[in-house]
mmCIF file of C-alpha atoms in Angstrom:
data_model
loop_
_atom_site.group_PDB
_atom_site.id
_atom_site.type_symbol
_atom_site.label_atom_id
_atom_site.label_comp_id
_atom_site.label_asym_id
_atom_site.label_seq_id
_atom_site.Cartn_x
_atom_site.Cartn_y
_atom_site.Cartn_z
ATOM 1 C CA MET A 1 72.018 -16.056 7.708
ATOM 2 C CA ALA A 2 70.319 -17.585 4.730
ATOM 3 C CA ARG A 3 67.088 -15.866 5.724
ATOM 4 C CA ARG A 4 68.789 -12.499 6.068
ATOM 5 C CA GLY A 5 70.394 -12.956 2.709
ATOM 6 C CA ALA A 6 67.041 -13.773 1.161
ATOM 7 C CA ARG A 7 65.478 -10.708 2.754
ATOM 8 C CA ARG A 8 68.297 -8.489 1.551
ATOM 9 C CA GLY A 9 67.789 -9.799 -1.965
ATOM 10 C CA LEU A 10 64.093 -9.038 -1.758
ATOM 11 C CA THR A 11 64.778 -5.586 -0.332
ATOM 12 C CA ALA A 12 67.199 -4.778 -3.089
ATOM 13 C CA LEU A 13 64.668 -5.843 -5.676
ATOM 14 C CA VAL A 14 61.775 -3.955 -4.092
ATOM 15 C CA GLY A 15 63.965 -0.911 -3.665
ATOM 16 C CA THR A 16 64.151 -0.443 -7.416
ATOM 17 C CA PHE A 17 60.398 0.170 -7.715
ATOM 18 C CA THR A 18 60.593 3.865 -6.855
ATOM 19 C CA GLY A 19 57.330 4.571 -8.679
ATOM 20 C CA CYS A 20 55.407 2.455 -6.156
ATOM 21 C CA GLY A 21 56.181 4.618 -3.141
ATOM 22 C CA VAL A 22 59.255 2.611 -2.123
ATOM 23 C CA ILE A 23 62.398 4.631 -1.459
ATOM 24 C CA ASP A 24 65.201 3.492 -3.748
ATOM 25 C CA GLY A 25 68.092 1.938 -1.868
ATOM 26 C CA TYR A 26 66.079 1.250 1.311
ATOM 27 C CA ALA A 27 68.617 0.003 3.846
ATOM 28 C CA ASP A 28 68.646 -3.642 4.918
ATOM 29 C CA THR A 29 69.184 -2.626 8.497
ATOM 30 C CA GLU A 30 65.992 -0.555 8.480
ATOM 31 C CA TYR A 31 64.041 -3.410 6.916
ATOM 32 C CA ASP A 32 65.327 -5.848 9.515
ATOM 33 C CA ARG A 33 64.062 -3.664 12.347
ATOM 34 C CA VAL A 34 60.422 -3.867 11.148
ATOM 35 C CA THR A 35 58.200 -5.838 13.506
ATOM 36 C CA TYR A 36 54.514 -6.657 13.294
ATOM 37 C CA SER A 37 52.096 -6.682 16.189
ATOM 38 C CA LYS A 38 50.575 -10.036 17.096
ATOM 39 C CA GLY A 39 48.424 -8.732 19.907
ATOM 40 C CA PHE A 40 45.198 -8.033 18.021
ATOM 41 C CA THR A 41 42.039 -9.626 19.363
ATOM 42 C CA SER A 42 39.290 -10.980 17.133
ATOM 43 C CA MET A 43 37.173 -7.873 17.637
ATOM 44 C CA ASP A 44 40.088 -5.614 16.719
ATOM 45 C CA ASP A 45 39.830 -7.253 13.288
ATOM 46 C CA TYR A 46 36.022 -7.343 12.973
ATOM 47 C CA PRO A 47 34.903 -5.879 9.607
ATOM 48 C CA ASP A 48 33.218 -2.501 9.360
ATOM 49 C CA PHE A 49 29.901 -3.190 7.644
ATOM 50 C CA THR A 50 28.721 0.415 7.594
ATOM 51 C CA GLY A 51 26.635 0.870 4.451
ATOM 52 C CA CYS A 52 26.928 -2.823 3.532
ATOM 53 C CA HIS A 53 23.781 -4.794 2.729
ATOM 54 C CA SER A 54 25.136 -8.144 1.545
ATOM 55 C CA TYR A 55 24.089 -11.424 3.122
ATOM 56 C CA VAL A 56 27.545 -11.531 4.702
ATOM 57 C CA ALA A 57 26.866 -8.250 6.508
ATOM 58 C CA GLN A 58 23.500 -9.533 7.718
ATOM 59 C CA VAL A 59 24.742 -12.927 8.911
ATOM 60 C CA LEU A 60 28.200 -12.261 10.319
ATOM 61 C CA SER A 61 27.566 -11.263 13.921
ATOM 62 C CA PRO A 62 30.469 -10.469 16.270
ATOM 63 C CA GLU A 63 29.836 -13.820 17.983
ATOM 64 C CA MET A 64 30.118 -15.757 14.720
ATOM 65 C CA TRP A 65 33.187 -13.756 13.725
ATOM 66 C CA GLN A 66 34.969 -14.776 16.909
ATOM 67 C CA THR A 67 34.517 -18.455 16.056
ATOM 68 C CA CYS A 68 35.472 -18.150 12.386
ATOM 69 C CA TRP A 69 38.034 -15.382 11.964
ATOM 70 C CA LYS A 70 41.128 -17.609 12.052
ATOM 71 C CA MET A 71 39.702 -20.513 10.049
ATOM 72 C CA THR A 72 41.424 -21.581 6.829
ATOM 73 C CA THR A 73 40.631 -24.440 4.466
ATOM 74 C CA PRO A 74 43.295 -27.078 3.701
ATOM 75 C CA ALA A 75 43.458 -25.646 0.159
ATOM 76 C CA GLY A 76 44.388 -22.251 1.595
ATOM 77 C CA GLN A 77 41.337 -19.953 1.644
ATOM 78 C CA SER A 78 41.007 -17.995 4.872
ATOM 79 C CA PHE A 79 37.701 -16.862 6.320
ATOM 80 C CA ARG A 80 38.818 -13.258 5.768
ATOM 81 C CA GLU A 81 39.278 -13.939 2.063
ATOM 82 C CA LEU A 82 35.910 -15.675 1.900
ATOM 83 C CA ILE A 83 33.951 -12.662 3.164
ATOM 84 C CA GLN A 84 36.041 -9.823 1.695
ATOM 85 C CA PRO A 85 33.687 -9.187 -1.265
ATOM 86 C CA GLY A 86 30.845 -8.575 1.198
ATOM 87 C CA VAL A 87 33.001 -6.091 3.101
ATOM 88 C CA ASP A 88 34.320 -4.143 0.107
ATOM 89 C CA CYS A 89 31.130 -4.074 -1.991
ATOM 90 C CA PRO A 90 28.115 -2.351 -0.345
ATOM 91 C CA SER A 91 25.386 -4.138 -2.378
ATOM 92 C CA ASN A 92 21.878 -2.906 -3.140
ATOM 93 C CA PRO A 93 19.617 -3.076 -0.058
ATOM 94 C CA SER A 94 16.602 -3.998 -2.226
ATOM 95 C CA ASN A 95 18.546 -6.763 -3.978
ATOM 96 C CA PRO A 96 21.401 -7.831 -1.672
ATOM 97 C CA SER A 97 24.268 -9.858 -3.049
ATOM 98 C CA ILE A 98 25.755 -12.906 -1.373
ATOM 99 C CA GLY A 99 29.027 -11.180 -0.504
ATOM 100 C CA CYS A 100 31.174 -14.304 -0.255
ATOM 101 C CA TYR A 101 32.758 -16.741 -2.697
ATOM 102 C CA ILE A 102 33.994 -20.135 -1.557
ATOM 103 C CA GLY A 103 37.441 -21.118 -2.765
ATOM 104 C CA ASP A 104 37.201 -24.907 -2.563
ATOM 105 C CA GLU A 105 34.814 -27.741 -1.807
ATOM 106 C CA GLN A 106 36.068 -28.173 1.759
ATOM 107 C CA GLY A 107 34.979 -24.632 2.562
ATOM 108 C CA TYR A 108 31.408 -25.900 2.849
ATOM 109 C CA ASP A 109 32.535 -27.992 5.837
ATOM 110 C CA ILE A 110 35.195 -25.751 7.395
ATOM 111 C CA PHE A 111 32.935 -22.677 7.363
ATOM 112 C CA ALA A 112 29.733 -24.691 7.887
ATOM 113 C CA ASN A 113 28.166 -22.515 10.621
ATOM 114 C CA PHE A 114 28.511 -19.391 8.507
ATOM 115 C CA VAL A 115 27.706 -21.048 5.167
ATOM 116 C CA ASN A 116 24.511 -22.655 6.487
ATOM 117 C CA GLU A 117 23.177 -19.329 7.748
ATOM 118 C CA VAL A 118 23.852 -17.593 4.427
ATOM 119 C CA VAL A 119 22.151 -20.428 2.534
ATOM 120 C CA ARG A 120 19.104 -20.278 4.820
ATOM 121 C CA MET A 121 18.772 -16.550 4.183
ATOM 122 C CA ARG A 122 19.310 -16.739 0.415
ATOM 123 C CA HIS A 123 17.206 -19.884 -0.098
ATOM 124 C CA PRO A 124 14.127 -19.760 2.191
ATOM 125 C CA GLY A 125 12.870 -23.212 3.115
ATOM 126 C CA TRP A 126 16.266 -24.881 3.020
ATOM 127 C CA ASP A 127 17.690 -26.570 6.103
ATOM 128 C CA THR A 128 20.334 -29.161 6.868
ATOM 129 C CA ASN A 129 17.751 -31.951 6.611
ATOM 130 C CA ASN A 130 17.345 -31.194 2.912
ATOM 131 C CA ARG A 131 18.213 -34.030 0.530
ATOM 132 C CA ALA A 132 19.204 -32.904 -2.934
ATOM 133 C CA THR A 133 17.564 -34.742 -5.830
ATOM 134 C CA VAL A 134 18.490 -34.512 -9.491
ATOM 135 C CA ALA A 135 15.520 -34.938 -11.849
ATOM 136 C CA MET A 136 15.925 -33.690 -15.411
ATOM 137 C CA GLN A 137 12.846 -35.165 -17.090
ATOM 138 C CA PRO A 138 11.653 -33.278 -20.190
ATOM 139 C CA ASP A 139 8.742 -35.739 -20.497
ATOM 140 C CA GLY A 140 7.577 -34.508 -17.094
ATOM 141 C CA LEU A 141 6.791 -31.007 -18.362
ATOM 142 C CA LYS A 142 3.120 -30.059 -18.133
ATOM 143 C CA ILE A 143 3.421 -27.769 -21.164
ATOM 144 C CA ASP A 144 5.931 -28.671 -23.894
ATOM 145 C CA ARG A 145 5.740 -25.520 -25.936
ATOM 146 C CA LEU A 146 4.520 -21.951 -25.549
ATOM 147 C CA PRO A 147 3.263 -19.870 -28.511
ATOM 148 C CA ASP A 148 6.069 -18.291 -30.531
ATOM 149 C CA GLU A 149 4.093 -15.082 -31.020
ATOM 150 C CA TYR A 150 4.550 -14.415 -27.309
ATOM 151 C CA VAL A 151 7.781 -16.283 -26.467
ATOM 152 C CA VAL A 152 10.863 -14.903 -28.200
ATOM 153 C CA ALA A 153 13.425 -17.285 -26.724
ATOM 154 C CA CYS A 154 14.003 -20.011 -24.170
ATOM 155 C CA ARG A 155 17.301 -20.442 -22.303
ATOM 156 C CA ILE A 156 18.443 -22.935 -19.657
ATOM 157 C CA ARG A 157 21.864 -22.777 -18.094
ATOM 158 C CA GLY A 158 23.511 -24.674 -15.280
ATOM 159 C CA SER A 159 26.847 -24.650 -13.503
ATOM 160 C CA ARG A 160 29.169 -27.529 -12.660
ATOM 161 C CA ASN A 161 32.533 -27.745 -10.911
ATOM 162 C CA PHE A 162 35.007 -30.606 -10.852
ATOM 163 C CA ARG A 163 35.867 -32.304 -7.577
ATOM 164 C CA GLY A 164 39.530 -32.083 -6.621
ATOM 165 C CA TYR A 165 40.126 -28.620 -8.098
ATOM 166 C CA ARG A 166 39.917 -25.288 -6.316
ATOM 167 C CA PHE A 167 37.012 -23.046 -7.229
ATOM 168 C CA SER A 168 37.544 -19.798 -9.153
ATOM 169 C CA PRO A 169 38.461 -17.493 -6.213
ATOM 170 C CA THR A 170 41.576 -19.523 -5.329
ATOM 171 C CA ILE A 171 42.193 -21.745 -8.363
ATOM 172 C CA LYS A 172 45.794 -22.082 -9.547
ATOM 173 C CA ARG A 173 46.806 -21.441 -13.150
ATOM 174 C CA GLY A 174 47.753 -25.073 -13.668
ATOM 175 C CA GLU A 175 44.380 -26.260 -12.355
ATOM 176 C CA ARG A 176 42.506 -23.915 -14.652
ATOM 177 C CA ARG A 177 44.493 -25.073 -17.671
ATOM 178 C CA GLU A 178 44.014 -28.727 -16.777
ATOM 179 C CA ILE A 179 40.252 -28.237 -16.523
ATOM 180 C CA GLU A 180 40.231 -26.716 -19.992
ATOM 181 C CA THR A 181 42.200 -29.700 -21.316
ATOM 182 C CA VAL A 182 39.715 -32.115 -19.721
ATOM 183 C CA VAL A 183 36.726 -30.281 -21.201
ATOM 184 C CA LYS A 184 38.269 -30.377 -24.671
ATOM 185 C CA LEU A 185 38.250 -34.170 -24.386
ATOM 186 C CA LEU A 186 34.753 -34.449 -22.927
ATOM 187 C CA VAL A 187 33.008 -32.327 -25.566
ATOM 188 C CA LYS A 188 34.283 -34.646 -28.296
ATOM 189 C CA GLU A 189 31.904 -37.288 -26.917
ATOM 190 C CA LEU A 190 28.743 -35.175 -27.130
ATOM 191 C CA PRO A 191 26.070 -36.782 -29.356
ATOM 192 C CA GLY A 192 25.691 -35.844 -33.023
ATOM 193 C CA ILE A 193 23.129 -33.075 -32.671
ATOM 194 C CA MET A 194 25.472 -31.277 -30.275
ATOM 195 C CA LYS A 195 28.684 -31.691 -32.262
ATOM 196 C CA GLY A 196 30.623 -28.479 -32.585
ATOM 197 C CA GLN A 197 33.930 -26.760 -31.923
ATOM 198 C CA TYR A 198 35.902 -25.619 -28.877
ATOM 199 C CA TYR A 199 37.531 -22.179 -28.845
ATOM 200 C CA SER A 200 40.247 -21.257 -26.365
ATOM 201 C CA LEU A 201 40.310 -17.532 -25.577
ATOM 202 C CA SER A 202 44.101 -17.646 -25.718
ATOM 203 C CA ASP A 203 43.909 -18.701 -29.380
ATOM 204 C CA ILE A 204 41.352 -16.241 -30.766
ATOM 205 C CA GLY A 205 41.827 -12.542 -31.295
ATOM 206 C CA LEU A 206 40.210 -9.767 -29.308
ATOM 207 C CA LEU A 207 37.901 -8.709 -32.141
ATOM 208 C CA GLU A 208 36.721 -12.276 -32.706
ATOM 209 C CA ALA A 209 36.084 -12.732 -28.986
ATOM 210 C CA GLU A 210 34.115 -9.474 -28.845
ATOM 211 C CA SER A 211 31.944 -10.606 -31.757
ATOM 212 C CA TYR A 212 31.067 -13.819 -29.901
ATOM 213 C CA VAL A 213 30.282 -11.827 -26.750
ATOM 214 C CA SER A 214 28.007 -9.449 -28.670
ATOM 215 C CA THR A 215 25.954 -12.371 -29.996
ATOM 216 C CA GLY A 216 25.681 -14.062 -26.603
ATOM 217 C CA LEU A 217 27.795 -17.063 -27.569
ATOM 218 C CA LEU A 218 30.652 -16.134 -25.211
ATOM 219 C CA PHE A 219 30.816 -14.694 -21.719
ATOM 220 C CA PRO A 220 32.508 -11.309 -21.209
ATOM 221 C CA LYS A 221 35.218 -10.802 -18.630
ATOM 222 C CA PRO A 222 33.338 -10.414 -15.317
ATOM 223 C CA SER A 223 33.242 -6.801 -14.172
ATOM 224 C CA SER A 224 31.213 -7.204 -10.981
ATOM 225 C CA PRO A 225 33.148 -5.621 -8.082
ATOM 226 C CA GLU A 226 32.408 -8.668 -5.930
ATOM 227 C CA LEU A 227 33.824 -11.106 -8.492
ATOM 228 C CA VAL A 228 36.902 -8.939 -8.994
ATOM 229 C CA THR A 229 37.471 -8.705 -5.227
ATOM 230 C CA ALA A 230 36.979 -12.474 -4.912
ATOM 231 C CA GLY A 231 39.759 -13.053 -7.442
ATOM 232 C CA VAL A 232 37.619 -14.647 -10.155
ATOM 233 C CA THR A 233 39.141 -12.552 -12.959
ATOM 234 C CA ARG A 234 42.780 -13.392 -12.223
ATOM 235 C CA ASP A 235 44.996 -14.324 -15.197
ATOM 236 C CA TRP A 236 42.311 -13.464 -17.741
ATOM 237 C CA PRO A 237 41.929 -14.981 -20.339
ATOM 238 C CA ASP A 238 44.311 -17.828 -19.471
ATOM 239 C CA GLY A 239 42.541 -21.210 -19.308
ATOM 240 C CA ARG A 240 39.195 -19.847 -20.461
ATOM 241 C CA GLY A 241 37.229 -20.900 -23.494
ATOM 242 C CA PHE A 242 33.889 -22.003 -24.876
ATOM 243 C CA TYR A 243 32.280 -24.723 -26.952
ATOM 244 C CA LYS A 244 29.426 -24.140 -29.366
ATOM 245 C CA SER A 245 27.419 -26.673 -31.308
ATOM 246 C CA MET A 246 27.062 -26.326 -35.058
ATOM 247 C CA ASP A 247 23.487 -25.045 -34.669
ATOM 248 C CA GLN A 248 24.690 -22.712 -31.887
ATOM 249 C CA GLU A 249 21.913 -23.899 -29.577
ATOM 250 C CA MET A 250 24.323 -25.577 -27.144
ATOM 251 C CA LEU A 251 27.141 -23.693 -25.409
ATOM 252 C CA ILE A 252 29.640 -24.751 -22.757
ATOM 253 C CA TRP A 253 31.566 -21.974 -21.054
ATOM 254 C CA VAL A 254 34.822 -22.924 -19.335
ATOM 255 C CA ASN A 255 36.357 -21.175 -16.297
ATOM 256 C CA GLU A 256 34.176 -18.074 -16.366
ATOM 257 C CA ASN A 257 33.076 -18.194 -12.714
ATOM 258 C CA ASP A 258 32.340 -21.898 -12.349
ATOM 259 C CA HIS A 259 34.482 -24.545 -14.032
ATOM 260 C CA LEU A 260 31.618 -25.222 -16.459
ATOM 261 C CA ARG A 261 28.479 -23.430 -17.468
ATOM 262 C CA ILE A 262 26.220 -25.469 -19.723
ATOM 263 C CA VAL A 263 23.790 -23.423 -21.819
ATOM 264 C CA SER A 264 20.912 -24.600 -24.001
ATOM 265 C CA HIS A 265 18.851 -22.030 -25.865
ATOM 266 C CA LYS A 266 16.248 -21.787 -28.609
ATOM 267 C CA LYS A 267 14.779 -18.779 -30.370
ATOM 268 C CA SER A 268 11.251 -20.031 -29.905
ATOM 269 C CA GLY A 269 8.822 -21.296 -27.286
ATOM 270 C CA ASP A 270 10.054 -24.891 -27.606
ATOM 271 C CA VAL A 271 10.685 -25.404 -23.896
ATOM 272 C CA LYS A 272 10.819 -29.199 -24.090
ATOM 273 C CA GLY A 273 13.360 -29.136 -26.903
ATOM 274 C CA CYS A 274 15.548 -26.699 -24.964
ATOM 275 C CA PHE A 275 15.268 -28.726 -21.749
ATOM 276 C CA SER A 276 15.990 -31.991 -23.589
ATOM 277 C CA LYS A 277 19.277 -30.677 -24.983
ATOM 278 C CA TYR A 278 20.273 -29.324 -21.585
ATOM 279 C CA ALA A 279 19.537 -32.638 -19.866
ATOM 280 C CA VAL A 280 21.444 -34.662 -22.466
ATOM 281 C CA ALA A 281 24.478 -32.364 -22.281
ATOM 282 C CA CYS A 282 24.619 -32.418 -18.460
ATOM 283 C CA THR A 283 24.188 -36.189 -18.291
ATOM 284 C CA ASN A 284 26.703 -36.876 -21.048
ATOM 285 C CA LEU A 285 29.399 -34.627 -19.607
ATOM 286 C CA GLU A 286 28.980 -36.159 -16.156
ATOM 287 C CA TYR A 287 29.102 -39.697 -17.569
ATOM 288 C CA GLN A 288 32.150 -39.059 -19.757
ATOM 289 C CA GLY A 289 33.880 -37.287 -16.892
ATOM 290 C CA ARG A 290 33.408 -40.239 -14.562
ATOM 291 C CA LYS A 291 34.997 -42.516 -17.155
ATOM 292 C CA VAL A 292 38.251 -40.532 -16.882
ATOM 293 C CA GLY A 293 38.061 -40.037 -13.116
ATOM 294 C CA LYS A 294 36.607 -36.503 -13.148
ATOM 295 C CA PHE A 295 33.539 -36.090 -10.929
ATOM 296 C CA PHE A 296 31.295 -33.088 -10.463
ATOM 297 C CA SER A 297 31.202 -31.542 -6.988
ATOM 298 C CA HIS A 298 27.903 -32.654 -5.475
ATOM 299 C CA ASP A 299 26.699 -32.731 -1.891
ATOM 300 C CA SER A 300 23.787 -34.769 -0.529
ATOM 301 C CA VAL A 301 22.425 -31.711 1.310
ATOM 302 C CA PHE A 302 23.373 -28.795 -0.954
ATOM 303 C CA GLY A 303 23.235 -30.518 -4.342
ATOM 304 C CA TYR A 304 25.684 -29.226 -6.951
ATOM 305 C CA ILE A 305 28.098 -26.797 -5.326
ATOM 306 C CA GLY A 306 30.522 -24.135 -6.472
ATOM 307 C CA PRO A 307 31.953 -20.760 -5.460
ATOM 308 C CA SER A 308 28.615 -18.917 -5.196
ATOM 309 C CA LEU A 309 26.101 -19.851 -2.504
ATOM 310 C CA ALA A 310 23.424 -18.268 -4.702
ATOM 311 C CA ASN A 311 23.973 -20.917 -7.346
ATOM 312 C CA ILE A 312 23.819 -24.318 -5.660
ATOM 313 C CA GLY A 313 21.326 -27.180 -5.602
ATOM 314 C CA THR A 314 20.202 -27.541 -9.209
ATOM 315 C CA ALA A 315 22.594 -24.652 -9.998
ATOM 316 C CA MET A 316 20.177 -24.004 -12.857
ATOM 317 C CA ARG A 317 18.602 -20.846 -14.224
ATOM 318 C CA ALA A 318 15.791 -21.271 -16.746
ATOM 319 C CA SER A 319 14.466 -18.160 -18.456
ATOM 320 C CA LEU A 320 11.923 -17.179 -21.084
ATOM 321 C CA GLN A 321 12.046 -13.982 -23.108
ATOM 322 C CA VAL A 322 8.413 -13.061 -23.570
ATOM 323 C CA LYS A 323 6.649 -10.331 -25.533
ATOM 324 C CA LEU A 324 3.924 -9.019 -23.251
ATOM 325 C CA PRO A 325 3.569 -5.269 -23.949
ATOM 326 C CA LEU A 326 0.374 -4.920 -21.880
ATOM 327 C CA VAL A 327 1.156 -7.260 -18.970
ATOM 328 C CA SER A 328 4.659 -5.835 -18.651
ATOM 329 C CA LYS A 329 3.084 -2.464 -17.746
ATOM 330 C CA HIS A 330 0.641 -3.900 -15.220
ATOM 331 C CA PRO A 331 1.426 -2.731 -11.654
ATOM 332 C CA GLY A 332 0.658 -6.191 -10.300
ATOM 333 C CA LEU A 333 3.374 -7.971 -12.280
ATOM 334 C CA PRO A 334 6.203 -7.614 -9.704
ATOM 335 C CA ASP A 335 4.031 -9.133 -6.963
ATOM 336 C CA PHE A 336 2.896 -11.943 -9.265
ATOM 337 C CA LEU A 337 6.507 -12.854 -10.066
ATOM 338 C CA GLU A 338 7.711 -12.650 -6.474
ATOM 339 C CA SER A 339 4.839 -14.765 -5.141
ATOM 340 C CA ASN A 340 5.708 -17.456 -7.687
ATOM 341 C CA ASN A 341 9.456 -17.398 -6.968
ATOM 342 C CA LEU A 342 10.270 -15.802 -10.295
ATOM 343 C CA THR A 343 12.337 -12.790 -11.214
ATOM 344 C CA THR A 344 12.761 -10.546 -14.234
ATOM 345 C CA THR A 345 15.783 -8.665 -15.491
ATOM 346 C CA SER A 346 13.737 -5.686 -16.660
ATOM 347 C CA LEU A 347 10.155 -4.476 -16.550
ATOM 348 C CA THR A 348 10.814 -1.598 -18.974
ATOM 349 C CA ALA A 349 12.230 -3.460 -21.980
ATOM 350 C CA PRO A 350 11.367 -1.998 -25.433
ATOM 351 C CA GLY A 351 8.257 -3.487 -27.004
ATOM 352 C CA GLY A 352 7.199 -5.131 -23.771
ATOM 353 C CA ILE A 353 9.821 -7.880 -24.077
ATOM 354 C CA ILE A 354 10.926 -9.061 -20.653
ATOM 355 C CA GLU A 355 12.965 -12.011 -19.441
ATOM 356 C CA ILE A 356 11.386 -14.099 -16.681
ATOM 357 C CA ALA A 357 13.443 -16.670 -14.777
ATOM 358 C CA ASN A 358 13.330 -18.879 -11.694
ATOM 359 C CA SER A 359 14.740 -17.315 -8.535
ATOM 360 C CA GLU A 360 14.857 -20.655 -6.705
ATOM 361 C CA ARG A 361 17.790 -23.024 -7.145
ATOM 362 C CA ILE A 362 17.521 -25.522 -4.323
ATOM 363 C CA CYS A 363 14.887 -27.704 -2.580
ATOM 364 C CA LYS A 364 13.239 -28.491 -5.919
ATOM 365 C CA THR A 365 14.227 -30.527 -8.967
ATOM 366 C CA GLU A 366 15.053 -29.126 -12.381
ATOM 367 C CA THR A 367 11.742 -30.388 -13.769
ATOM 368 C CA GLU A 368 9.761 -28.751 -10.958
ATOM 369 C CA LEU A 369 11.483 -25.395 -11.459
ATOM 370 C CA ILE A 370 10.879 -25.367 -15.203
ATOM 371 C CA ASN A 371 7.262 -26.454 -14.765
ATOM 372 C CA ASN A 372 6.652 -23.555 -12.392
ATOM 373 C CA LEU A 373 8.203 -21.107 -14.860
ATOM 374 C CA VAL A 374 6.256 -22.420 -17.846
ATOM 375 C CA LEU A 375 2.882 -22.554 -16.073
ATOM 376 C CA CYS A 376 3.271 -19.005 -14.762
ATOM 377 C CA VAL A 377 4.257 -17.628 -18.171
ATOM 378 C CA HIS A 378 1.324 -19.519 -19.697
ATOM 379 C CA GLN A 379 -0.928 -17.680 -17.243
ATOM 380 C CA LEU A 380 0.671 -14.328 -18.092
ATOM 381 C CA ILE A 381 0.045 -14.971 -21.789
ATOM 382 C CA ALA A 382 -3.623 -15.588 -20.962
ATOM 383 C CA TYR A 383 -3.686 -12.244 -19.122
ATOM 384 C CA GLU A 384 -2.083 -10.560 -22.144
ATOM 385 C CA LYS A 385 -4.805 -11.948 -24.429
ATOM 386 C CA SER A 386 -7.485 -10.646 -22.072
ATOM 387 C CA LEU A 387 -5.935 -7.178 -22.053
ATOM 388 C CA GLU A 388 -5.700 -7.261 -25.852
ATOM 389 C CA LYS A 389 -9.505 -7.684 -25.915
ATOM 390 C CA GLY A 390 -9.918 -4.587 -23.765
ATOM 391 C CA LYS A 391 -10.654 -6.337 -20.497
ATOM 392 C CA LYS A 392 -9.421 -4.728 -17.309
ATOM 393 C CA LEU A 393 -7.502 -6.718 -14.719
ATOM 394 C CA LYS A 394 -7.262 -5.230 -11.265
ATOM 395 C CA GLN A 395 -4.649 -7.731 -10.199
ATOM 396 C CA LEU A 396 -2.643 -10.665 -11.485
ATOM 397 C CA LYS A 397 -3.146 -13.846 -9.463
#
């Protein structure tokens, strides 16, 4: 009787929303007669991947679906919820997206068969015998600085998530707010050169937030269809915020997609200086967090983990904005970048300014990834100088 009473109360409430296609005054007796079929087989529920090109669509065979379709993590994310972004969002066939966002740390174990296959496809060379190693050693760089006349800016960013909290697709409001509270305490312990101020998005106005976004100091609300489908933008801007150092060269973004995104940037070719600040910030935050019982999510095989399987391992993206008006027009540039595991956001930027970044995240250390980026850009600068002198280059090696 209590259940019927509860249902009648719900029906009465729902019945008032006539603008949502619900008939006002819908009878309790009609509602009580509704039944739902439980006779569907796994293949009755198999997703339609027509026109989809995500890694999910490529990996999720009918056989794998039959073993995974009813799985749910202890924190509450179902396999259906995990893959829904890859079903709803077609993705670009020439640049496929991941198509899935993990809701909690245990998802890496519960959905292991599926997760491992996606990681293998996204990160060639990785396998379950991989052992993640953290090595942030600025003194290990083979080139400390690139010429400012060719390098406009250097930027290194990395993601971290706290153990014991759900990831962004399934995180609860209280968890998100608690993470923000923890970060406010941790940033107070950053060393002098990184001292600054924390801004909660709930406390600043829209115009002020937009000004920070326009200058690159703050992240915008994610608009990617996959992130929206995954639930990353729920409750915006509740529990979100950012920290910036006084010199504005160190940023910490809170609850954008990952719990933390640590950003170090310089408007010059000072790669070592940029890397040094990044390494100090990451190490300090991890150390201070451990002192208060807050540990970063890290796996011996995957490295640092979070909601996106594209951003694990080092979870680091290092990029250089370079002014190469002649090289940027060379037809061999895309092949040069791809062969060296690099990517660029644009090959048609005004004035020949392009941003080059590492495409790898895992199976190498932070120092190795940055060294590869710096050495390749150093080579491209040499090519640019040759072209400036009128020399012709058939290909870029």
